[in-house]
Amino acid sequence: MKGYHLGELEELILLTVGILDKEAYGVAVLEEIKNQTGRKVNISAIHTVLNRLEEKGFLKSYMGGATEERGGRRKRLFTLSATGRSAIEEVKNLRNKLFEQIPPLALDFSHGY
Amino acid sequence: MDTKLKHHPPKWPDRFLEFYCNPSRLEQIQGDAYELFYMNLEERGVGYARFRFFIHVLSFFRWGNIRRTRPSYQTYNHGAMFKNYMKIGWRNLLKQKGTTFISIFGLAAAVGCCLVAYLFIEQVWFKGMHQENKDEIYQITYTAEGENGKTTFGTIAEPISEMISEALPNVKAQTRIQIDLPILIHKNESYFQRAQYVDPGYMEMFTYSMLYGYPGALNEPEQVILTEELSEKLFGDTHPIGQEIALVSNGEEKIFKVGGVFKEFNDMEMFNFDLLVNISNRSNAELTLPLKDAWKSELWTFIQVENGTDLGDLNAGFAEMVKTQNKIDPENPYLSIQLESFNDLVKNSENIERGVVSFLAVAPQLLLAAIGTFILILAVFNYINISILMAFRRLKEIGVRKVIGSNKGQLIAQFLSENLMVCFMAIVLGCLLAAFIFVPGFNDIASKNLKIDLFNDAYIWLFLGAMLLFITLVSGLYPAIYITSFKPINILKGNQQIGSKSLLTSVLLTFQFTLAIISIVAGVAFVQTNYINSNRDWGYTSADKIIVNVPSSQDYIPLKNKLSALASVTEISGSQDFVGNWIREEEIVFQDEKYEISLLNAEATYPELLDLKLKEGRMFNPELISDTQESILVNEAFLDRLGLSFPVDEKITIDSASYAVVGVVEDFHTVFFQMSIEPMAIRASPDTTFNYLTLKMTPGTAASSMQAVKKIWHETIPRGLFTGKLQTEVFDHEFNDVKGVSNILLFSAILAVVLAALGLFGLVSLNMNSRIKDFCVRKVFGADLGDLSMKLAKRYLIIWGIASLLGGGLSIVLVSTFLNSFFAFNSGVGVIPLGLGLLVLFLVIAGTVSSQIWKIVRANPASILKAE
């Protein structure tokens, strides 16, 4: 199968951008990840990944939304592209497919080894 | 929110971020970093926030974020942009035809002047630069112990040239060069011509373009090559090849055939001559000189080496030459022999005695360069003034452009590209002006042969390129930067002061006026001095006298006898030098003190014949033996120098013989007015032969008898050159020289005034245009003509006043120094030149202002005020 290769962080960020829906930019993504997963990711890592995902075509971006906190600078807002959406679904489906193939026994820890 | 106002992200990390970050990502990254900073600030306090900001900046320092050599956003089309600059510039120039013309014409005139000055300086310093083989040609020079330590000589013992072919490897061609002034006789007319005696190798080494004949003509010893000028003088339209001429040198006559004619030289040639002669024809060449005498005779020797020769290879040969020379002629020992590159002959001319180039003519170079710079400054100031004013009319354009997003650099580029266009046109026009008016005019005045040679002269392109760059930047940079520094909001609101009253404009105008005044004063003072000098009393009567040269002593008596037989000759007298020319200097001793004075040896009748004015004592009495042997006449300057008054009791010693002063004559001019009158003694010499004869003619017959005198002279001395002239003509040459200088000065004064006038006209009319409504309103309310004129003229009159003081003061200092260095007798900077300078400038201002006021007078205020 020709897959969408996504790294772990890439997948996480792609999902977060999907969640934030038109409000996704560097700091927002950072906060969302922190709130949802408790993980502290470096802002520069997030930027790098966002840019890389955009290059791969999973994300689209536009400039907008200047705020005072940013010293009047605009945010680069990211949204999922069609490819991005299908990539998430693909990944999710793949996971599910694989998960469902795990024999029930393997998940049953009551036997105790 | 209070904290936000108080605290900002740390500056240095922020700047670092701005420095390294790729501009396309900067906004995003910096924005996030700021946001995080303020978040951290609220949660954890200032210190932590700052620290985290710093960490963030560092962590953003990644390859993908770093700005690299070519930021991606700068991929816009430069070609189109420049085209746009040019197009806008061109439209702008066309819109302002009058002012554009003023700028271009002024700059072009300045470029033309600078070009003449440049050409003049170039022909002094880059002599010979057009020779094809210049890099392979060397002059052989030697160093010897001279009076002032080690001295290098450009001439070298003649037999050394015979050793070259054996001693020196890799020599392609060699030539000896000797300059002589033989008398050239053609069809019974004789001329003095500069002949250059050379080996046939000369024509291999140096390249000249031939008009007729072939370069190898010198291989035949009896052939000569003439310059075009000489050929035209001798043969006119007839074909010169094969014609015969005779050369007389040291009394020997030889017949030559013309083997070739060079095309006209320009002044870039290293050697100046009228004809080339094979060196085997020198008058003493056939005599077999004793060996030692042959080594005593020195001349220039040039060699051409093979391309790429290591000059070190020649050293062994030179050492051998030095050894041979010092053995044969031990009284004049050489220290070393070396080569002087052809290219360095001018540059090193000060270090080489008896070299090819001895006279660098620094003073005229300075004068011309000064005039060129003067005019250039005037024109550039004009242009700066006008372009600032022009730019003020485009303030709105600048404002709009700035708002749309042009940065300062782009606006400056727009202005500079317009400047570049103007300067380019000015340079093209300047070259045309120079080629067709200035250079021919200057050649005429200075009897030079300068030429603008665009095809062969790489330096002139460099010069023109440098001029273009220089004028563009100097005249354009300040206005461009000044104009573009305004804030768009002020411009568009109309708050920006229209700066026609700016200080800079006034300063520049003052400077221009000052320069104009100085150049007018210089020109007028020079002309005035010339006028006064041409009417100056020479101290004796120059009318009705003819001076005749006597080439050798055996001709003296026959010539004198034959000339005395001429009916119109009333008196005749001989002298060693003649009044009106250089007189030799001699040392005299008086009361054990030594003095340098001019000493004129002459027949006892000479002072009286010349009508010198006797002041005290008496003239010589030819009958008295004591008078012809131990008496002198002196001039007033002589008494002043020695501090004597007339009856001089003590004797004066000249050449260890003592003389009594029998009379004092009034000061008279022996040399031109550039020199002061030197102390002078006239000695009635007992000699019976002299170099010159002076004839006193019956009144009014001098000019008409000249032909007869010349005929007798040629009958007596068939192989000689007659250089006789009227006593009234002795200063003609100097008068012409001085006239040339005064023409140049007058020309530059006129140009300076025209430039100042043009600049003023441009300023006033621009000023007027921007204030025409103001004036019309005043007119409507009944202001009369005088008020309006005063209003417009006031500023310029103030500037005129300041410039008058400055220019007057400066010109008194500068011009009188200049005059003093030129003339011992001058009129100084008096009322006439100063007054004329100020008046001319005043008239220029009055004329310019009234031409503009006339506009108002004719204007219908209704139509002007209704517009818009």
Short mmCIF file of N, CA, C and O in Angstrom, two decimals, chain B residues 362-458:
data_model
loop_
_atom_site.label_atom_id
_atom_site.label_comp_id
_atom_site.label_asym_id
_atom_site.label_seq_id
_atom_site.Cartn_x
_atom_site.Cartn_y
_atom_site.Cartn_z
N VAL B 362 53.77 72.22 -15.56
CA VAL B 362 52.81 72.02 -14.47
C VAL B 362 51.83 73.19 -14.37
O VAL B 362 50.63 72.98 -14.16
N ALA B 363 52.33 74.42 -14.55
CA ALA B 363 51.47 75.59 -14.33
C ALA B 363 50.24 75.60 -15.24
O ALA B 363 49.12 75.75 -14.76
N PRO B 364 50.41 75.42 -16.57
CA PRO B 364 49.20 75.40 -17.40
C PRO B 364 48.27 74.24 -17.05
O PRO B 364 47.05 74.40 -17.12
N GLN B 365 48.85 73.12 -16.65
CA GLN B 365 47.98 72.01 -16.24
C GLN B 365 47.11 72.42 -15.07
O GLN B 365 45.91 72.16 -15.04
N LEU B 366 47.76 73.08 -14.10
CA LEU B 366 47.02 73.51 -12.91
C LEU B 366 45.93 74.50 -13.29
O LEU B 366 44.80 74.40 -12.84
N LEU B 367 46.31 75.46 -14.15
CA LEU B 367 45.36 76.48 -14.55
C LEU B 367 44.14 75.85 -15.21
O LEU B 367 43.00 76.13 -14.85
N LEU B 368 44.40 74.95 -16.16
CA LEU B 368 43.29 74.33 -16.87
C LEU B 368 42.46 73.47 -15.94
O LEU B 368 41.23 73.50 -15.99
N ALA B 369 43.14 72.70 -15.09
CA ALA B 369 42.40 71.84 -14.18
C ALA B 369 41.54 72.70 -13.26
O ALA B 369 40.39 72.36 -12.98
N ALA B 370 42.09 73.83 -12.81
CA ALA B 370 41.33 74.70 -11.92
C ALA B 370 40.11 75.25 -12.64
O ALA B 370 39.01 75.25 -12.09
N ILE B 371 40.30 75.69 -13.88
CA ILE B 371 39.15 76.23 -14.62
C ILE B 371 38.11 75.15 -14.82
O ILE B 371 36.91 75.36 -14.61
N GLY B 372 38.56 73.94 -15.22
CA GLY B 372 37.63 72.84 -15.42
C GLY B 372 36.84 72.55 -14.16
O GLY B 372 35.61 72.44 -14.20
N THR B 373 37.52 72.48 -13.02
CA THR B 373 36.83 72.18 -11.76
C THR B 373 35.85 73.29 -11.41
O THR B 373 34.74 73.03 -10.98
N PHE B 374 36.29 74.52 -11.61
CA PHE B 374 35.45 75.69 -11.38
C PHE B 374 34.11 75.55 -12.09
O PHE B 374 33.05 75.62 -11.50
N ILE B 375 34.22 75.33 -13.38
CA ILE B 375 33.02 75.26 -14.21
C ILE B 375 32.18 74.06 -13.79
O ILE B 375 30.94 74.13 -13.71
N LEU B 376 32.87 72.96 -13.51
CA LEU B 376 32.14 71.75 -13.13
C LEU B 376 31.35 72.00 -11.84
O LEU B 376 30.17 71.65 -11.74
N ILE B 377 32.00 72.64 -10.87
CA ILE B 377 31.32 72.92 -9.60
C ILE B 377 30.09 73.79 -9.86
O ILE B 377 29.00 73.53 -9.38
N LEU B 378 30.29 74.84 -10.69
CA LEU B 378 29.17 75.72 -11.00
C LEU B 378 28.00 74.94 -11.59
O LEU B 378 26.85 75.08 -11.16
N ALA B 379 28.33 74.09 -12.57
CA ALA B 379 27.26 73.37 -13.26
C ALA B 379 26.58 72.39 -12.32
O ALA B 379 25.36 72.25 -12.32
N VAL B 380 27.39 71.73 -11.48
CA VAL B 380 26.81 70.74 -10.58
C VAL B 380 25.91 71.43 -9.56
O VAL B 380 24.81 70.95 -9.27
N PHE B 381 26.33 72.59 -9.08
CA PHE B 381 25.49 73.32 -8.12
C PHE B 381 24.18 73.73 -8.76
O PHE B 381 23.11 73.63 -8.17
N ASN B 382 24.29 74.22 -9.99
CA ASN B 382 23.09 74.53 -10.75
C ASN B 382 22.15 73.37 -10.71
O ASN B 382 20.96 73.51 -10.45
N TYR B 383 22.71 72.24 -11.05
CA TYR B 383 21.90 71.06 -11.21
C TYR B 383 21.30 70.63 -9.88
O TYR B 383 20.12 70.27 -9.81
N ILE B 384 22.09 70.70 -8.82
CA ILE B 384 21.55 70.32 -7.50
C ILE B 384 20.38 71.22 -7.15
O ILE B 384 19.30 70.75 -6.78
N ASN B 385 20.58 72.52 -7.31
CA ASN B 385 19.52 73.47 -6.99
C ASN B 385 18.26 73.17 -7.76
O ASN B 385 17.17 73.10 -7.22
N ILE B 386 18.45 73.02 -9.07
CA ILE B 386 17.27 72.83 -9.90
C ILE B 386 16.61 71.51 -9.59
O ILE B 386 15.39 71.42 -9.49
N SER B 387 17.41 70.46 -9.36
CA SER B 387 16.77 69.17 -9.16
C SER B 387 16.06 69.12 -7.81
O SER B 387 15.04 68.45 -7.69
N ILE B 388 16.55 69.85 -6.81
CA ILE B 388 15.80 69.88 -5.55
C ILE B 388 14.45 70.56 -5.78
O ILE B 388 13.41 70.05 -5.38
N LEU B 389 14.47 71.68 -6.49
CA LEU B 389 13.22 72.39 -6.73
C LEU B 389 12.25 71.56 -7.56
O LEU B 389 11.06 71.52 -7.30
N MET B 390 12.82 70.89 -8.57
CA MET B 390 11.97 70.04 -9.41
C MET B 390 11.35 68.95 -8.56
O MET B 390 10.18 68.60 -8.73
N ALA B 391 12.14 68.40 -7.67
CA ALA B 391 11.66 67.29 -6.87
C ALA B 391 10.55 67.75 -5.94
O ALA B 391 9.63 67.00 -5.62
N PHE B 392 10.61 69.01 -5.50
CA PHE B 392 9.57 69.50 -4.61
C PHE B 392 8.21 69.52 -5.30
O PHE B 392 7.18 69.47 -4.64
N ARG B 393 8.25 69.62 -6.62
CA ARG B 393 6.96 69.60 -7.31
C ARG B 393 6.45 68.18 -7.41
O ARG B 393 5.36 67.96 -7.88
N ARG B 394 7.24 67.24 -7.01
CA ARG B 394 6.80 65.85 -7.11
C ARG B 394 6.59 65.25 -5.74
O ARG B 394 6.59 64.04 -5.59
N LEU B 395 6.41 66.11 -4.74
CA LEU B 395 6.27 65.60 -3.38
C LEU B 395 5.11 64.62 -3.28
O LEU B 395 5.21 63.58 -2.65
N LYS B 396 4.00 64.95 -3.95
CA LYS B 396 2.81 64.09 -3.85
C LYS B 396 3.13 62.71 -4.40
O LYS B 396 2.76 61.69 -3.82
N GLU B 397 3.85 62.73 -5.54
CA GLU B 397 4.22 61.44 -6.13
C GLU B 397 5.01 60.61 -5.13
O GLU B 397 4.75 59.42 -4.93
N ILE B 398 5.96 61.31 -4.46
CA ILE B 398 6.78 60.59 -3.50
C ILE B 398 5.92 60.05 -2.36
O ILE B 398 6.05 58.90 -1.96
N GLY B 399 4.98 60.91 -1.88
CA GLY B 399 4.12 60.48 -0.79
C GLY B 399 3.32 59.25 -1.17
O GLY B 399 3.30 58.26 -0.43
N VAL B 400 2.70 59.30 -2.34
CA VAL B 400 1.87 58.18 -2.76
C VAL B 400 2.70 56.92 -2.90
O VAL B 400 2.36 55.85 -2.43
N ARG B 401 3.85 57.07 -3.51
CA ARG B 401 4.72 55.91 -3.68
C ARG B 401 5.09 55.30 -2.35
O ARG B 401 5.12 54.09 -2.18
N LYS B 402 5.39 56.17 -1.39
CA LYS B 402 5.80 55.68 -0.08
C LYS B 402 4.65 54.92 0.56
O LYS B 402 4.84 53.86 1.14
N VAL B 403 3.44 55.48 0.46
CA VAL B 403 2.29 54.83 1.08
C VAL B 403 2.04 53.48 0.45
O VAL B 403 1.74 52.50 1.11
N ILE B 404 2.19 53.42 -0.88
CA ILE B 404 1.95 52.16 -1.57
C ILE B 404 3.00 51.13 -1.17
O ILE B 404 2.77 49.93 -1.24
N GLY B 405 4.14 51.58 -0.73
CA GLY B 405 5.10 50.61 -0.23
C GLY B 405 6.50 50.70 -0.80
O GLY B 405 7.32 49.83 -0.57
N SER B 406 6.79 51.74 -1.56
CA SER B 406 8.18 51.90 -1.99
C SER B 406 9.03 52.16 -0.76
O SER B 406 8.61 52.90 0.12
N ASN B 407 10.20 51.56 -0.70
CA ASN B 407 11.08 51.96 0.38
C ASN B 407 12.00 53.06 -0.12
O ASN B 407 12.00 53.42 -1.30
N LYS B 408 12.77 53.58 0.80
CA LYS B 408 13.60 54.74 0.48
C LYS B 408 14.57 54.44 -0.65
O LYS B 408 14.76 55.24 -1.56
N GLY B 409 15.14 53.25 -0.58
CA GLY B 409 16.12 52.86 -1.59
C GLY B 409 15.55 52.92 -2.98
O GLY B 409 16.20 53.40 -3.92
N GLN B 410 14.31 52.46 -3.11
CA GLN B 410 13.72 52.46 -4.45
C GLN B 410 13.46 53.87 -4.94
O GLN B 410 13.67 54.17 -6.12
N LEU B 411 13.04 54.75 -4.03
CA LEU B 411 12.81 56.13 -4.44
C LEU B 411 14.12 56.80 -4.84
O LEU B 411 14.19 57.52 -5.84
N ILE B 412 15.16 56.54 -4.06
CA ILE B 412 16.47 57.11 -4.39
C ILE B 412 16.91 56.60 -5.75
O ILE B 412 17.40 57.35 -6.59
N ALA B 413 16.66 55.30 -5.99
CA ALA B 413 17.03 54.74 -7.29
C ALA B 413 16.28 55.45 -8.40
O ALA B 413 16.85 55.74 -9.45
N GLN B 414 15.00 55.77 -8.15
CA GLN B 414 14.22 56.49 -9.16
C GLN B 414 14.87 57.84 -9.50
O GLN B 414 15.12 58.16 -10.65
N PHE B 415 15.22 58.58 -8.44
CA PHE B 415 15.81 59.90 -8.68
C PHE B 415 17.18 59.79 -9.33
O PHE B 415 17.51 60.53 -10.25
N LEU B 416 17.96 58.83 -8.83
CA LEU B 416 19.31 58.70 -9.40
C LEU B 416 19.24 58.27 -10.85
O LEU B 416 20.06 58.69 -11.66
N SER B 417 18.26 57.44 -11.20
CA SER B 417 18.22 57.01 -12.60
C SER B 417 17.85 58.19 -13.49
O SER B 417 18.33 58.28 -14.62
N GLU B 418 17.03 59.10 -12.98
CA GLU B 418 16.76 60.30 -13.77
C GLU B 418 18.03 61.12 -13.93
O GLU B 418 18.36 61.61 -15.01
N ASN B 419 18.76 61.23 -12.81
CA ASN B 419 20.04 61.95 -12.86
C ASN B 419 20.98 61.34 -13.86
O ASN B 419 21.65 62.03 -14.60
N LEU B 420 21.01 60.02 -13.83
CA LEU B 420 21.92 59.30 -14.71
C LEU B 420 21.59 59.65 -16.15
O LEU B 420 22.49 59.89 -16.96
N MET B 421 20.30 59.72 -16.45
CA MET B 421 19.91 60.04 -17.82
C MET B 421 20.40 61.43 -18.20
O MET B 421 20.98 61.62 -19.26
N VAL B 422 20.14 62.39 -17.30
CA VAL B 422 20.56 63.76 -17.59
C VAL B 422 22.07 63.81 -17.79
O VAL B 422 22.57 64.39 -18.75
N CYS B 423 22.80 63.16 -16.87
CA CYS B 423 24.25 63.21 -16.96
C CYS B 423 24.76 62.52 -18.21
O CYS B 423 25.71 62.97 -18.83
N PHE B 424 24.09 61.44 -18.57
CA PHE B 424 24.53 60.75 -19.78
C PHE B 424 24.38 61.66 -20.99
O PHE B 424 25.30 61.81 -21.79
N MET B 425 23.22 62.30 -21.08
CA MET B 425 23.01 63.22 -22.20
C MET B 425 24.03 64.35 -22.15
O MET B 425 24.57 64.76 -23.17
N ALA B 426 24.27 64.84 -20.91
CA ALA B 426 25.23 65.93 -20.77
C ALA B 426 26.60 65.50 -21.25
O ALA B 426 27.31 66.27 -21.91
N ILE B 427 26.98 64.27 -20.94
CA ILE B 427 28.33 63.83 -21.34
C ILE B 427 28.41 63.69 -22.85
O ILE B 427 29.39 64.10 -23.48
N VAL B 428 27.36 63.14 -23.45
CA VAL B 428 27.37 63.02 -24.91
C VAL B 428 27.46 64.40 -25.55
O VAL B 428 28.31 64.67 -26.40
N LEU B 429 26.60 65.31 -25.06
CA LEU B 429 26.62 66.67 -25.60
C LEU B 429 27.96 67.35 -25.32
O LEU B 429 28.50 68.07 -26.17
N GLY B 430 28.50 67.08 -24.11
CA GLY B 430 29.79 67.67 -23.74
C GLY B 430 30.89 67.22 -24.68
O GLY B 430 31.73 68.01 -25.09
N CYS B 431 30.87 65.93 -25.04
CA CYS B 431 31.89 65.42 -25.97
C CYS B 431 31.75 66.14 -27.32
O CYS B 431 32.75 66.52 -27.93
N LEU B 432 30.50 66.32 -27.75
CA LEU B 432 30.30 67.00 -29.03
C LEU B 432 30.80 68.43 -28.95
O LEU B 432 31.52 68.90 -29.84
N LEU B 433 30.42 69.13 -27.86
CA LEU B 433 30.88 70.51 -27.68
C LEU B 433 32.40 70.55 -27.72
O LEU B 433 32.99 71.39 -28.39
N ALA B 434 33.02 69.64 -26.95
CA ALA B 434 34.48 69.63 -26.87
C ALA B 434 35.08 69.36 -28.24
O ALA B 434 36.00 70.05 -28.68
N ALA B 435 34.53 68.36 -28.93
CA ALA B 435 35.14 67.95 -30.20
C ALA B 435 35.03 69.04 -31.25
O ALA B 435 35.95 69.23 -32.04
N PHE B 436 33.90 69.77 -31.26
CA PHE B 436 33.70 70.70 -32.37
C PHE B 436 33.98 72.15 -32.01
O PHE B 436 34.18 72.96 -32.88
N ILE B 437 33.95 72.48 -30.71
CA ILE B 437 34.17 73.88 -30.36
C ILE B 437 35.37 74.07 -29.44
O ILE B 437 36.32 74.76 -29.78
N PHE B 438 35.34 73.40 -28.27
CA PHE B 438 36.35 73.68 -27.26
C PHE B 438 37.75 73.25 -27.69
O PHE B 438 38.69 74.02 -27.61
N VAL B 439 37.88 72.00 -28.14
CA VAL B 439 39.23 71.51 -28.46
C VAL B 439 39.84 72.27 -29.63
O VAL B 439 40.98 72.73 -29.53
N PRO B 440 39.11 72.44 -30.75
CA PRO B 440 39.71 73.24 -31.83
C PRO B 440 40.06 74.64 -31.37
O PRO B 440 41.12 75.17 -31.72
N GLY B 441 39.17 75.24 -30.57
CA GLY B 441 39.45 76.59 -30.08
C GLY B 441 40.70 76.62 -29.23
O GLY B 441 41.56 77.48 -29.39
N PHE B 442 40.80 75.63 -28.35
CA PHE B 442 41.96 75.60 -27.48
C PHE B 442 43.24 75.35 -28.28
O PHE B 442 44.27 75.97 -28.04
N ASN B 443 43.15 74.44 -29.24
CA ASN B 443 44.32 74.15 -30.10
C ASN B 443 44.80 75.42 -30.77
O ASN B 443 46.00 75.66 -30.90
N ASP B 444 43.83 76.22 -31.22
CA ASP B 444 44.15 77.47 -31.88
C ASP B 444 44.91 78.40 -30.95
O ASP B 444 45.95 78.93 -31.29
N ILE B 445 44.36 78.55 -29.73
CA ILE B 445 44.93 79.49 -28.77
C ILE B 445 46.29 79.01 -28.30
O ILE B 445 47.25 79.77 -28.24
N ALA B 446 46.39 77.73 -27.97
CA ALA B 446 47.60 77.24 -27.32
C ALA B 446 48.55 76.59 -28.32
O ALA B 446 49.54 75.99 -27.93
N SER B 447 48.25 76.72 -29.61
CA SER B 447 48.99 76.03 -30.68
C SER B 447 49.36 74.62 -30.26
O SER B 447 50.51 74.23 -30.21
N LYS B 448 48.32 73.89 -29.93
CA LYS B 448 48.46 72.48 -29.55
C LYS B 448 47.78 71.66 -30.63
O LYS B 448 47.16 72.20 -31.55
N ASN B 449 47.87 70.38 -30.49
CA ASN B 449 47.24 69.50 -31.47
C ASN B 449 46.46 68.42 -30.74
O ASN B 449 46.62 67.24 -31.00
N LEU B 450 45.62 68.84 -29.78
CA LEU B 450 44.86 67.86 -29.00
C LEU B 450 43.75 67.27 -29.86
O LEU B 450 43.24 67.92 -30.75
N LYS B 451 43.41 66.03 -29.54
CA LYS B 451 42.35 65.37 -30.29
C LYS B 451 41.60 64.45 -29.35
O LYS B 451 42.20 63.84 -28.47
N ILE B 452 40.30 64.36 -29.52
CA ILE B 452 39.54 63.36 -28.77
C ILE B 452 39.56 62.10 -29.61
O ILE B 452 38.99 62.05 -30.68
N ASP B 453 40.26 61.11 -29.10
CA ASP B 453 40.48 59.91 -29.89
C ASP B 453 39.73 58.76 -29.22
O ASP B 453 40.30 57.99 -28.47
N LEU B 454 38.43 58.65 -29.51
CA LEU B 454 37.62 57.67 -28.78
C LEU B 454 37.98 56.24 -29.14
O LEU B 454 37.73 55.32 -28.38
N PHE B 455 38.59 56.04 -30.29
CA PHE B 455 38.79 54.66 -30.72
C PHE B 455 40.06 54.04 -30.19
O PHE B 455 40.12 52.85 -29.94
N ASN B 456 41.08 54.88 -29.99
CA ASN B 456 42.35 54.30 -29.55
C ASN B 456 42.65 54.56 -28.10
O ASN B 456 43.58 53.98 -27.55
N ASP B 457 41.89 55.44 -27.49
CA ASP B 457 42.29 55.92 -26.18
C ASP B 457 41.38 55.32 -25.11
O ASP B 457 40.24 55.73 -24.94
N ALA B 458 41.91 54.30 -24.43
CA ALA B 458 41.09 53.65 -23.40
C ALA B 458 40.91 54.57 -22.20
O ALA B 458 39.88 54.54 -21.54
#
